[in-house]
mmCIF file of N, CA and C in Angstrom:
data_model
loop_
_atom_site.group_PDB
_atom_site.id
_atom_site.type_symbol
_atom_site.label_atom_id
_atom_site.label_comp_id
_atom_site.label_asym_id
_atom_site.label_seq_id
_atom_site.Cartn_x
_atom_site.Cartn_y
_atom_site.Cartn_z
ATOM 1 N N MET A 428 0.942 -1.022 -0.074
ATOM 2 C CA MET A 428 -0.152 0.182 -0.028
ATOM 3 C C MET A 428 0.798 1.332 -0.194
ATOM 4 N N ALA A 429 1.729 1.146 1.210
ATOM 5 C CA ALA A 429 2.520 2.706 0.701
ATOM 6 C C ALA A 429 3.287 2.679 -1.021
ATOM 7 N N THR A 430 3.449 1.749 -1.504
ATOM 8 C CA THR A 430 4.281 1.442 -2.956
ATOM 9 C C THR A 430 3.008 2.503 -3.954
ATOM 10 N N VAL A 431 1.707 2.484 -3.498
ATOM 11 C CA VAL A 431 1.115 2.995 -4.145
ATOM 12 C C VAL A 431 0.548 4.490 -3.913
ATOM 13 N N LEU A 432 0.714 4.700 -2.729
ATOM 14 C CA LEU A 432 0.787 5.675 -2.029
ATOM 15 C C LEU A 432 1.901 6.930 -2.475
ATOM 16 N N LEU A 433 2.879 6.522 -2.585
ATOM 17 C CA LEU A 433 4.199 7.515 -2.519
ATOM 18 C C LEU A 433 4.630 7.166 -4.372
ATOM 19 N N SER A 434 3.926 6.639 -5.107
ATOM 20 C CA SER A 434 4.194 6.147 -6.593
ATOM 21 C C SER A 434 3.490 7.484 -7.425
ATOM 22 N N GLY A 435 3.950 7.825 -8.749
ATOM 23 C CA GLY A 435 3.387 9.097 -9.165
ATOM 24 C C GLY A 435 4.060 10.354 -9.255
ATOM 25 N N ALA A 436 3.847 11.193 -10.236
ATOM 26 C CA ALA A 436 4.490 12.188 -10.207
ATOM 27 C C ALA A 436 3.686 13.225 -10.258
ATOM 28 N N ALA A 437 2.280 12.950 -9.945
ATOM 29 C CA ALA A 437 1.175 14.547 -9.737
ATOM 30 C C ALA A 437 1.698 14.380 -8.357
ATOM 31 N N GLN A 438 2.005 13.220 -7.756
ATOM 32 C CA GLN A 438 1.904 13.174 -6.114
ATOM 33 C C GLN A 438 3.190 13.991 -5.442
ATOM 34 N N ALA A 439 3.067 15.123 -4.640
ATOM 35 C CA ALA A 439 3.891 16.050 -4.646
ATOM 36 C C ALA A 439 4.162 16.168 -3.092
ATOM 37 N N GLU A 440 3.468 15.639 -1.742
ATOM 38 C CA GLU A 440 4.305 15.496 -1.032
ATOM 39 C C GLU A 440 2.594 14.971 0.144
ATOM 40 N N ILE A 441 2.985 13.426 0.525
ATOM 41 C CA ILE A 441 1.771 12.992 1.010
ATOM 42 C C ILE A 441 1.902 12.823 3.027
ATOM 43 N N ARG A 442 0.807 13.536 3.233
ATOM 44 C CA ARG A 442 0.734 13.663 4.434
ATOM 45 C C ARG A 442 -0.547 13.100 5.578
ATOM 46 N N GLN A 443 -0.311 12.697 6.534
ATOM 47 C CA GLN A 443 -1.028 12.168 7.281
ATOM 48 C C GLN A 443 -1.832 13.494 8.534
ATOM 49 N N MET A 444 -3.231 12.936 8.637
ATOM 50 C CA MET A 444 -3.637 13.481 9.777
ATOM 51 C C MET A 444 -4.735 12.933 10.170
ATOM 52 N N ASN A 445 -4.783 13.053 12.158
ATOM 53 C CA ASN A 445 -6.279 12.309 12.674
ATOM 54 C C ASN A 445 -7.593 13.024 13.018
ATOM 55 N N TYR A 446 -8.499 12.680 13.187
ATOM 56 C CA TYR A 446 -9.055 13.785 13.614
ATOM 57 C C TYR A 446 -10.397 12.834 14.577
ATOM 58 N N SER A 447 -10.631 13.342 15.880
ATOM 59 C CA SER A 447 -11.621 12.643 16.344
ATOM 60 C C SER A 447 -12.784 13.927 17.090
ATOM 61 N N ALA A 448 -13.814 13.528 17.242
ATOM 62 C CA ALA A 448 -14.689 14.531 18.266
ATOM 63 C C ALA A 448 -14.431 15.489 18.554
ATOM 64 N N ALA A 449 -13.463 15.042 19.505
ATOM 65 C CA ALA A 449 -12.750 15.884 20.718
ATOM 66 C C ALA A 449 -12.010 17.336 20.147
ATOM 67 N N GLN A 450 -11.783 17.142 18.708
ATOM 68 C CA GLN A 450 -11.429 18.294 18.107
ATOM 69 C C GLN A 450 -12.208 19.442 17.354
ATOM 70 N N THR A 451 -11.474 20.558 17.120
ATOM 71 C CA THR A 451 -12.325 21.534 16.356
ATOM 72 C C THR A 451 -12.829 20.997 15.190
ATOM 73 N N PRO A 452 -14.573 21.117 15.469
ATOM 74 C CA PRO A 452 -15.080 20.062 14.357
ATOM 75 C C PRO A 452 -14.748 20.422 13.089
ATOM 76 N N TRP A 453 -14.618 19.829 11.721
ATOM 77 C CA TRP A 453 -15.240 19.886 10.496
ATOM 78 C C TRP A 453 -16.052 20.038 9.637
ATOM 79 N N LYS A 454 -15.935 20.486 8.836
ATOM 80 C CA LYS A 454 -17.313 21.478 8.128
ATOM 81 C C LYS A 454 -17.353 20.320 6.948
ATOM 82 N N LEU A 455 -17.863 19.574 6.989
ATOM 83 C CA LEU A 455 -18.142 18.449 5.831
ATOM 84 C C LEU A 455 -19.221 18.914 4.649
ATOM 85 N N GLU A 456 -18.879 19.687 3.572
ATOM 86 C CA GLU A 456 -19.661 19.853 2.455
ATOM 87 C C GLU A 456 -19.947 19.425 1.156
ATOM 88 N N ASN A 457 -21.141 19.344 0.325
ATOM 89 C CA ASN A 457 -21.242 18.667 -0.306
ATOM 90 C C ASN A 457 -21.460 19.996 -1.761
ATOM 91 N N TYR A 458 -21.040 19.413 -2.831
ATOM 92 C CA TYR A 458 -21.556 20.093 -3.597
ATOM 93 C C TYR A 458 -21.864 19.727 -4.937
ATOM 94 N N ARG A 459 -23.163 20.629 -6.261
ATOM 95 C CA ARG A 459 -23.212 19.920 -6.829
ATOM 96 C C ARG A 459 -22.041 19.171 -7.960
ATOM 97 N N ALA A 460 -22.558 18.213 -9.084
ATOM 98 C CA ALA A 460 -22.160 17.143 -9.398
ATOM 99 C C ALA A 460 -21.036 16.411 -8.730
ATOM 100 N N ASP A 461 -21.860 15.464 -7.217
ATOM 101 C CA ASP A 461 -20.950 14.839 -6.642
ATOM 102 C C ASP A 461 -19.395 15.385 -6.401
ATOM 103 N N ALA A 462 -19.762 16.489 -6.318
ATOM 104 C CA ALA A 462 -18.351 16.720 -5.621
ATOM 105 C C ALA A 462 -18.303 16.939 -3.714
ATOM 106 N N ILE A 463 -17.217 16.723 -2.928
ATOM 107 C CA ILE A 463 -17.531 17.093 -1.256
ATOM 108 C C ILE A 463 -16.103 17.477 -0.587
ATOM 109 N N ALA A 464 -16.057 18.350 0.078
ATOM 110 C CA ALA A 464 -15.112 19.041 0.426
ATOM 111 C C ALA A 464 -14.862 18.976 2.597
ATOM 112 N N VAL A 465 -14.021 18.819 2.731
ATOM 113 C CA VAL A 465 -13.867 19.154 4.413
ATOM 114 C C VAL A 465 -13.154 20.237 4.722
ATOM 115 N N TRP A 466 -13.793 20.851 4.947
ATOM 116 C CA TRP A 466 -12.831 22.458 5.824
ATOM 117 C C TRP A 466 -12.676 22.338 7.371
ATOM 118 N N GLY A 467 -12.414 23.084 7.489
ATOM 119 C CA GLY A 467 -11.693 23.328 8.947
ATOM 120 C C GLY A 467 -10.534 22.580 9.332
ATOM 121 N N THR A 468 -10.085 21.572 8.393
ATOM 122 C CA THR A 468 -8.668 20.504 8.538
ATOM 123 C C THR A 468 -7.235 21.302 8.882
ATOM 124 N N ALA A 469 -6.303 20.928 9.565
ATOM 125 C CA ALA A 469 -5.100 20.876 9.743
ATOM 126 C C ALA A 469 -4.338 21.288 8.525
ATOM 127 N N SER A 470 -4.867 20.868 7.530
ATOM 128 C CA SER A 470 -4.326 20.630 6.295
ATOM 129 C C SER A 470 -3.464 22.063 6.197
ATOM 130 N N PRO A 471 -2.479 22.590 4.940
ATOM 131 C CA PRO A 471 -1.645 23.770 4.810
ATOM 132 C C PRO A 471 -2.422 24.569 3.938
ATOM 133 N N CYS A 472 -3.858 24.113 3.433
ATOM 134 C CA CYS A 472 -4.506 24.231 2.078
ATOM 135 C C CYS A 472 -5.783 25.814 2.608
ATOM 136 N N GLY A 473 -5.885 26.713 1.488
ATOM 137 C CA GLY A 473 -6.665 27.479 1.921
ATOM 138 C C GLY A 473 -8.388 26.908 2.735
ATOM 139 N N GLY A 474 -8.431 27.555 4.000
ATOM 140 C CA GLY A 474 -9.687 27.201 4.967
ATOM 141 C C GLY A 474 -9.003 26.207 4.936
ATOM 142 N N GLY A 475 -8.000 25.395 5.444
ATOM 143 C CA GLY A 475 -7.980 23.954 5.395
ATOM 144 C C GLY A 475 -8.642 22.991 4.753
ATOM 145 N N VAL A 476 -8.993 23.295 3.869
ATOM 146 C CA VAL A 476 -9.930 22.031 2.790
ATOM 147 C C VAL A 476 -9.302 20.851 2.206
ATOM 148 N N LEU A 477 -9.871 19.917 2.342
ATOM 149 C CA LEU A 477 -9.136 18.870 1.817
ATOM 150 C C LEU A 477 -10.424 18.508 0.801
ATOM 151 N N GLY A 478 -10.023 17.845 -0.545
ATOM 152 C CA GLY A 478 -10.916 17.640 -1.322
ATOM 153 C C GLY A 478 -10.398 16.302 -2.053
ATOM 154 N N PHE A 479 -11.383 15.682 -3.264
ATOM 155 C CA PHE A 479 -11.150 14.954 -3.746
ATOM 156 C C PHE A 479 -9.990 15.124 -5.484
ATOM 157 N N ALA A 480 -9.701 14.204 -5.847
ATOM 158 C CA ALA A 480 -9.119 14.375 -7.344
ATOM 159 C C ALA A 480 -10.520 14.435 -8.359
ATOM 160 N N PRO A 481 -10.296 14.589 -9.501
ATOM 161 C CA PRO A 481 -11.742 14.846 -10.096
ATOM 162 C C PRO A 481 -11.815 12.942 -10.704
ATOM 163 N N ASP A 482 -10.975 12.407 -10.896
ATOM 164 C CA ASP A 482 -11.378 10.953 -10.492
ATOM 165 C C ASP A 482 -11.889 9.821 -9.914
ATOM 166 N N ALA A 483 -11.602 10.644 -8.186
ATOM 167 C CA ALA A 483 -12.109 10.162 -7.714
ATOM 168 C C ALA A 483 -13.600 9.325 -7.780
ATOM 169 N N SER A 484 -13.900 8.020 -7.141
ATOM 170 C CA SER A 484 -15.322 7.529 -7.398
ATOM 171 C C SER A 484 -16.098 8.235 -6.359
ATOM 172 N N LEU A 485 -17.540 7.766 -6.823
ATOM 173 C CA LEU A 485 -18.160 8.595 -6.576
ATOM 174 C C LEU A 485 -18.547 7.583 -5.015
ATOM 175 N N GLY A 486 -17.775 5.899 -5.115
ATOM 176 C CA GLY A 486 -17.961 4.995 -3.880
ATOM 177 C C GLY A 486 -17.004 5.872 -2.809
ATOM 178 N N ASP A 487 -16.233 6.086 -2.899
ATOM 179 C CA ASP A 487 -14.891 6.733 -2.514
ATOM 180 C C ASP A 487 -15.413 8.237 -1.665
ATOM 181 N N LYS A 488 -16.086 8.576 -1.928
ATOM 182 C CA LYS A 488 -16.721 10.161 -1.891
ATOM 183 C C LYS A 488 -17.917 9.940 -0.527
ATOM 184 N N ASN A 489 -18.484 8.625 -1.118
ATOM 185 C CA ASN A 489 -19.515 8.464 0.014
ATOM 186 C C ASN A 489 -18.975 7.830 1.338
ATOM 187 N N ARG A 490 -17.728 6.583 0.955
ATOM 188 C CA ARG A 490 -17.644 6.525 2.720
ATOM 189 C C ARG A 490 -16.729 7.219 3.131
ATOM 190 N N PHE A 491 -16.275 8.354 2.240
ATOM 191 C CA PHE A 491 -16.109 9.501 3.243
ATOM 192 C C PHE A 491 -16.447 10.056 3.824
ATOM 193 N N TYR A 492 -17.841 10.296 3.450
ATOM 194 C CA TYR A 492 -18.511 11.134 4.015
ATOM 195 C C TYR A 492 -19.054 9.828 4.912
ATOM 196 N N ALA A 493 -19.441 9.037 4.976
ATOM 197 C CA ALA A 493 -19.964 8.237 6.144
ATOM 198 C C ALA A 493 -18.922 8.204 6.877
ATOM 199 N N THR A 494 -17.311 7.899 7.014
ATOM 200 C CA THR A 494 -15.899 8.048 7.995
ATOM 201 C C THR A 494 -16.319 9.242 8.712
ATOM 202 N N VAL A 495 -16.242 10.157 8.015
ATOM 203 C CA VAL A 495 -16.531 11.702 9.087
ATOM 204 C C VAL A 495 -17.582 11.232 9.666
ATOM 205 N N ILE A 496 -18.383 11.209 9.059
ATOM 206 C CA ILE A 496 -20.366 11.463 10.223
ATOM 207 C C ILE A 496 -19.864 10.303 11.404
ATOM 208 N N ALA A 497 -19.192 8.773 11.052
ATOM 209 C CA ALA A 497 -18.985 8.041 12.106
ATOM 210 C C ALA A 497 -17.815 8.439 13.010
ATOM 211 N N ALA A 498 -16.782 9.161 12.606
ATOM 212 C CA ALA A 498 -16.018 9.904 13.797
ATOM 213 C C ALA A 498 -16.639 10.945 14.481
ATOM 214 N N LYS A 499 -17.384 11.568 13.951
ATOM 215 C CA LYS A 499 -17.868 12.709 14.806
ATOM 216 C C LYS A 499 -19.171 11.948 15.627
ATOM 217 N N THR A 500 -19.847 11.531 15.349
ATOM 218 C CA THR A 500 -20.832 10.246 16.264
ATOM 219 C C THR A 500 -20.237 9.526 17.413
ATOM 220 N N THR A 501 -19.464 8.725 17.173
ATOM 221 C CA THR A 501 -19.052 7.895 17.615
ATOM 222 C C THR A 501 -17.825 8.402 18.853
ATOM 223 N N GLY A 502 -17.076 9.294 18.564
ATOM 224 C CA GLY A 502 -16.153 10.013 18.811
ATOM 225 C C GLY A 502 -14.382 9.199 19.037
ATOM 226 N N VAL A 503 -15.008 7.929 17.950
ATOM 227 C CA VAL A 503 -13.805 7.292 17.227
ATOM 228 C C VAL A 503 -13.223 8.333 16.075
ATOM 229 N N THR A 504 -11.437 7.919 16.386
ATOM 230 C CA THR A 504 -10.571 8.924 15.575
ATOM 231 C C THR A 504 -10.342 8.297 14.369
ATOM 232 N N MET A 505 -10.600 8.942 12.749
ATOM 233 C CA MET A 505 -10.317 8.684 11.766
ATOM 234 C C MET A 505 -8.978 9.519 11.509
ATOM 235 N N PHE A 506 -8.470 8.850 10.258
ATOM 236 C CA PHE A 506 -7.219 9.305 9.829
ATOM 237 C C PHE A 506 -7.202 9.732 8.065
ATOM 238 N N VAL A 507 -6.836 10.280 8.052
ATOM 239 C CA VAL A 507 -6.654 11.026 6.385
ATOM 240 C C VAL A 507 -5.372 10.811 6.042
ATOM 241 N N TYR A 508 -5.253 10.441 4.389
ATOM 242 C CA TYR A 508 -3.815 10.962 4.184
ATOM 243 C C TYR A 508 -4.182 11.487 3.063
ATOM 244 N N TYR A 509 -3.203 12.685 2.742
ATOM 245 C CA TYR A 509 -3.633 13.350 1.715
ATOM 246 C C TYR A 509 -2.489 13.812 0.711
ATOM 247 N N ASP A 510 -2.113 14.127 -0.580
ATOM 248 C CA ASP A 510 -1.377 14.841 -0.811
ATOM 249 C C ASP A 510 -1.041 16.064 -0.848
ATOM 250 N N TYR A 511 0.001 16.962 -0.843
ATOM 251 C CA TYR A 511 -0.112 18.375 -1.050
ATOM 252 C C TYR A 511 0.542 18.687 -1.838
ATOM 253 N N GLN A 512 -0.275 19.492 -2.540
ATOM 254 C CA GLN A 512 0.416 19.812 -3.935
ATOM 255 C C GLN A 512 0.826 21.478 -3.620
ATOM 256 N N ALA A 513 1.733 21.705 -3.428
ATOM 257 C CA ALA A 513 1.745 22.941 -3.363
ATOM 258 C C ALA A 513 1.734 23.542 -4.086
ATOM 259 N N ALA A 514 2.180 23.491 -5.201
ATOM 260 C CA ALA A 514 2.427 24.684 -6.471
ATOM 261 C C ALA A 514 0.964 24.482 -7.145
ATOM 262 N N ALA A 515 0.063 24.283 -7.088
ATOM 263 C CA ALA A 515 -1.248 23.921 -6.846
ATOM 264 C C ALA A 515 -2.534 24.569 -6.199
ATOM 265 N N GLY A 516 -2.132 24.692 -4.775
ATOM 266 C CA GLY A 516 -2.606 24.869 -3.520
ATOM 267 C C GLY A 516 -4.014 23.720 -3.319
ATOM 268 N N ALA A 517 -3.432 22.819 -3.962
ATOM 269 C CA ALA A 517 -4.680 21.490 -3.250
ATOM 270 C C ALA A 517 -3.866 20.698 -2.735
ATOM 271 N N CYS A 518 -4.724 20.070 -1.529
ATOM 272 C CA CYS A 518 -4.482 18.879 -0.633
ATOM 273 C C CYS A 518 -6.255 17.852 -1.260
ATOM 274 N N LEU A 519 -5.695 16.916 -1.704
ATOM 275 C CA LEU A 519 -5.793 15.470 -2.227
ATOM 276 C C LEU A 519 -5.932 14.537 -1.101
ATOM 277 N N ILE A 520 -7.711 14.331 -1.537
ATOM 278 C CA ILE A 520 -7.430 13.133 -0.025
ATOM 279 C C ILE A 520 -6.695 11.728 -1.141
ATOM 280 N N VAL A 521 -5.937 11.017 -0.360
ATOM 281 C CA VAL A 521 -5.373 9.840 -1.019
ATOM 282 C C VAL A 521 -6.044 8.252 -0.053
ATOM 283 N N SER A 522 -6.350 8.537 0.948
ATOM 284 C CA SER A 522 -7.027 7.024 2.007
ATOM 285 C C SER A 522 -7.870 8.160 2.567
ATOM 286 N N PHE A 523 -8.037 6.748 3.324
ATOM 287 C CA PHE A 523 -9.064 7.394 5.031
ATOM 288 C C PHE A 523 -9.443 5.948 5.360
ATOM 289 N N GLY A 524 -9.483 5.878 6.849
ATOM 290 C CA GLY A 524 -10.413 5.303 7.311
ATOM 291 C C GLY A 524 -10.445 5.326 9.261
ATOM 292 N N LEU A 525 -10.517 4.407 9.777
ATOM 293 C CA LEU A 525 -11.069 4.941 10.978
ATOM 294 C C LEU A 525 -9.823 3.873 12.311
ATOM 295 N N LEU A 526 -9.061 4.371 13.220
ATOM 296 C CA LEU A 526 -8.447 4.186 14.345
ATOM 297 C C LEU A 526 -9.518 2.831 15.040
#
């Protein structure tokens, strides 16, 4: 799995963060055309935004939404790996799950 996360020319820097309900709440937002983003994270992108690459599947987005809701309601800690692309000002979700 690490090879998958660290390969590819488009990936600038893979970072990890954890989230639990005890922290400042993340704002989970749904947009038209099946786009979602989470705001208020500790990411270096504007507003602490994390999002998905355009080729992310709807299933991935739905699972992310469900995982954030699970972390918020149960107090379980979730982790997120994201690709920080400083030149593009983008923080794109690569992987996520519950601890």
